[in-house]
XYZ file of C-alpha atoms in Angstrom:
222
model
C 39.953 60.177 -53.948
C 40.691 63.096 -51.846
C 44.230 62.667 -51.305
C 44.440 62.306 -55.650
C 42.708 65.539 -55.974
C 44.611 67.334 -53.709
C 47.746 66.292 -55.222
C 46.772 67.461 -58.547
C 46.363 71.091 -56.756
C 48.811 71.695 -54.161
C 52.292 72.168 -55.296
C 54.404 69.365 -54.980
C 57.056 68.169 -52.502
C 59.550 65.259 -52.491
C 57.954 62.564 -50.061
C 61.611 61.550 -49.446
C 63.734 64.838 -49.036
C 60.935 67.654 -49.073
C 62.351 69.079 -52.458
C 59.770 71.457 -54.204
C 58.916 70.375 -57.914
C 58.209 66.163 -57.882
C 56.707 64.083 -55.329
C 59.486 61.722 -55.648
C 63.203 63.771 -56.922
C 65.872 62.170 -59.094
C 67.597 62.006 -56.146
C 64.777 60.339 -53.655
C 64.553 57.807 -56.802
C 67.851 56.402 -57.365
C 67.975 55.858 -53.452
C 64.554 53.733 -54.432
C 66.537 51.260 -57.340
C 69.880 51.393 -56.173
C 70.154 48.462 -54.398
C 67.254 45.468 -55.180
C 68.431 42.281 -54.149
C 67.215 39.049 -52.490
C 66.700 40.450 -48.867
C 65.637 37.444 -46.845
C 64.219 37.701 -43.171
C 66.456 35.716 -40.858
C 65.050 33.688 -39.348
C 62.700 32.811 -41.908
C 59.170 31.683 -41.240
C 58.117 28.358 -42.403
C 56.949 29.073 -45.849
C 58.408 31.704 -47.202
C 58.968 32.649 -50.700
C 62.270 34.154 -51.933
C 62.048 37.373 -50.895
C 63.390 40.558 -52.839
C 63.648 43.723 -51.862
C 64.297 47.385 -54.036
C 66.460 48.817 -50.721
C 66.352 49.110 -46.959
C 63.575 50.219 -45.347
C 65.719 53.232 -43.951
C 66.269 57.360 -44.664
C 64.413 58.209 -47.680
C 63.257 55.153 -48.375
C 61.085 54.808 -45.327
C 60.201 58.695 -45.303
C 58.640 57.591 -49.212
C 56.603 54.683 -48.037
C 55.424 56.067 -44.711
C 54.363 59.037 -46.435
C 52.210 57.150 -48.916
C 51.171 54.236 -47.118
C 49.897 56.521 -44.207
C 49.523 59.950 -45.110
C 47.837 59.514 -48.504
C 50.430 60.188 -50.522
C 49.295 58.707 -53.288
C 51.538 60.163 -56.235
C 54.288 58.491 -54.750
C 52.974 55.050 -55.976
C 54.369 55.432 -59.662
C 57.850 55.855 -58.038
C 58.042 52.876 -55.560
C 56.181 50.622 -58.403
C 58.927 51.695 -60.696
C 61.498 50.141 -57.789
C 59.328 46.956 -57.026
C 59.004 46.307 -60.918
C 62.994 46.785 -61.369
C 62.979 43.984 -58.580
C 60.743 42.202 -60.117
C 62.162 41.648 -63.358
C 65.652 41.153 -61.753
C 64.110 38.431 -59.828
C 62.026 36.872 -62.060
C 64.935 36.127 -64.711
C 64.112 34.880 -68.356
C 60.076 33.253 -66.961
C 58.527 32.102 -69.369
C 54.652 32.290 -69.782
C 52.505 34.455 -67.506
C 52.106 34.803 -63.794
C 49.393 36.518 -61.493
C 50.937 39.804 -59.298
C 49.050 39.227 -56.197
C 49.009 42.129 -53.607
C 48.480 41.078 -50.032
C 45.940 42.378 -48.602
C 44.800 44.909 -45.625
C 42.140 44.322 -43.551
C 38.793 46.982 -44.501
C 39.514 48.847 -41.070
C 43.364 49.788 -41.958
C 41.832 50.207 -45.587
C 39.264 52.521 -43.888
C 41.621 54.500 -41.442
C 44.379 55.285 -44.352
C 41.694 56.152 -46.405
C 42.809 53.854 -49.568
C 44.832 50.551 -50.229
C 48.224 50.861 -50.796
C 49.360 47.646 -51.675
C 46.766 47.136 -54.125
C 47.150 50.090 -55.554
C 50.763 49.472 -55.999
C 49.989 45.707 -57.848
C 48.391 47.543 -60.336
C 50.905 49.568 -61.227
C 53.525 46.908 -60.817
C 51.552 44.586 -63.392
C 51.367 47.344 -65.979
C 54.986 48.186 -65.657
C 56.135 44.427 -66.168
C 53.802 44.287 -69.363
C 55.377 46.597 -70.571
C 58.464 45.543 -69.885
C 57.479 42.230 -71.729
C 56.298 40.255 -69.247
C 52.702 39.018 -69.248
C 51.999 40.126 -65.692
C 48.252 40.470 -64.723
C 47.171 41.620 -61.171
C 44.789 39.149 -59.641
C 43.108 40.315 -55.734
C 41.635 36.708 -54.703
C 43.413 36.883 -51.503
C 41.226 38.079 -48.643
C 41.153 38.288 -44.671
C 39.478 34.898 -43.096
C 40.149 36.465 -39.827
C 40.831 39.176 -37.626
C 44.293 39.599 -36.498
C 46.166 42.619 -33.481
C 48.389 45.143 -34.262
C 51.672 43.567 -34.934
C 54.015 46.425 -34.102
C 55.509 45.395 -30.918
C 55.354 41.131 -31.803
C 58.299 39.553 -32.290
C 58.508 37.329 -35.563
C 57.349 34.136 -33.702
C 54.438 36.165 -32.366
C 53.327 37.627 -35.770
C 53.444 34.360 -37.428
C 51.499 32.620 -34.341
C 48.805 35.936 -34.634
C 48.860 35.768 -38.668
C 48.422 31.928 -39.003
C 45.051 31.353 -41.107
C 44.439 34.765 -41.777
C 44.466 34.742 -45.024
C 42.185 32.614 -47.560
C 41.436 32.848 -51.408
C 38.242 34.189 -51.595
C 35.640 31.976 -52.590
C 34.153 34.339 -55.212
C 37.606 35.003 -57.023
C 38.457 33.273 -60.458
C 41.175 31.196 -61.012
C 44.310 33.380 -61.102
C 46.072 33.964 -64.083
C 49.369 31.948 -65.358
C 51.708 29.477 -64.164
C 52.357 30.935 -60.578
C 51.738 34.200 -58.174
C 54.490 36.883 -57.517
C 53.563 38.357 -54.016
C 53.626 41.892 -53.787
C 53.829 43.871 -50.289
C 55.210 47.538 -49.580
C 57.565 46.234 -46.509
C 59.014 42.811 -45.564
C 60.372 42.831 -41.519
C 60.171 39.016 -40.441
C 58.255 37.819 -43.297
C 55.344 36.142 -41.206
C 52.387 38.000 -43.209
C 54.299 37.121 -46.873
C 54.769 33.622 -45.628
C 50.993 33.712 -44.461
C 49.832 34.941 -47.740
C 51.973 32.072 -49.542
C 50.168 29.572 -47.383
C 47.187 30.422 -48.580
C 47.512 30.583 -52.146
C 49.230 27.234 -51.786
C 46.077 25.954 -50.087
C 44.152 26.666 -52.902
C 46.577 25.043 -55.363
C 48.389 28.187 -56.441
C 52.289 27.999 -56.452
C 53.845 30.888 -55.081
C 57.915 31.055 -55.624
C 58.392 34.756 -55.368
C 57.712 37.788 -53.192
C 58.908 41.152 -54.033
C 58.631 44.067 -51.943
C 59.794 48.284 -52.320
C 61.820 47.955 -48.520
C 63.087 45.441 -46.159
C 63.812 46.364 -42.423
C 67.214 45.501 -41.367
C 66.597 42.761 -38.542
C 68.663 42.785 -35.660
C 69.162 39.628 -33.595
């Protein structure tokens, strides 16, 4: 709440490039959209949806996400759901019938220490911009932590998937989520063990899910 109110007051910066005047510039934007496309880890974890991306997770692209995801820069969000809903739609084709837009979700304690939930924050936003695109999106949060898992930073991608495995459950209080299937939504893919994770879940609980798009995806090197 803080970090909205203060970005209603204090005069505004590009997140990507530091230009005065917009938290996200024309410029900082375009880098955003110009380039989604199926960006798929490799190697893949067992599990894993397609996987699109709206760029590399590189120069202003990662200066836009760090900056919201972990300094509160929470008026970038309507910029980087613009790029994950261009992705989206690109992705998705000519679907028919609706579909749930399923964030994945952050453990309370990184909720707590960022001081708000990115992710779901950016579902939201997502879901509205495919509506109105023409697409009957809804955002549905049933996905919730079973377990406790480390930091992942310095795992490799067998590692993460071996720490994420059964971390992630449908919560048994949710409703059934809407349409025919769940589009994952994330802010970063790197080796796709926590999309693949979240997949497993929903799958678990008898919920297909094809499709994961994300605003970045790190370039792996083998």
């Amino acid at each position: 709440m803080l970090s909205d109110v203060l970005d209603l007051v204090l005069p505004a910066s590009c997140a990507g490039c530091g230009a005065k005047g917009a938290s996200c510039c024309g410029r900082c934007q375009a880098a955003l959209t110009a380039a989604p496309a199926r960006r798929v880890p490799v190697p893949a974890p067992a599990g894993l949806p397609d996987c699109w991306s709206a760029a590399p997770y590189d120069g202003v692209v990662r200066r836009m996400i760090l900056a919201y995801k972990e300094r509160g820069a929470v008026a970038v969000a309507g910029a980087l759901a613009d790029a994950i809903a261009l992705t989206a739609v690109m992705a998705l084709g000519r679907v028919r019938g609706g579909f749930a837009v399923v964030p994945v979700p952050s453990s309370r304690r990184v909720r707590r220490g960022r001081g708000h939930d990115p992710v779901g924050r950016l579902a939201v936003l997502v879901a509205a911009r495919l509506r109105a695109s023409g697409l009957a999106a809804e955002v549905w949060t049933g996905l919730g932590q079973a377990r406790g898992v480390t930091d992942q930073s310095a795992l490799s991608g067998t590692e993460r998937a071996a720490n994420l495995a059964g971390s992630l459950e449908v919560l048994h209080a949710a409703r059934t989520p809407p349409g025919a299937f769940a589009l994952l939504v994330d802010d970063i893919v790197t080796t796709g063990a926590t999309l693949a994770e979240a997949a497993r879940a929903l799958r678990a609980a008898g919920v297909g899910a094809p499709l994961a798009v994300t605003a970045a995806a790190t370039r792996r090197r083998s």
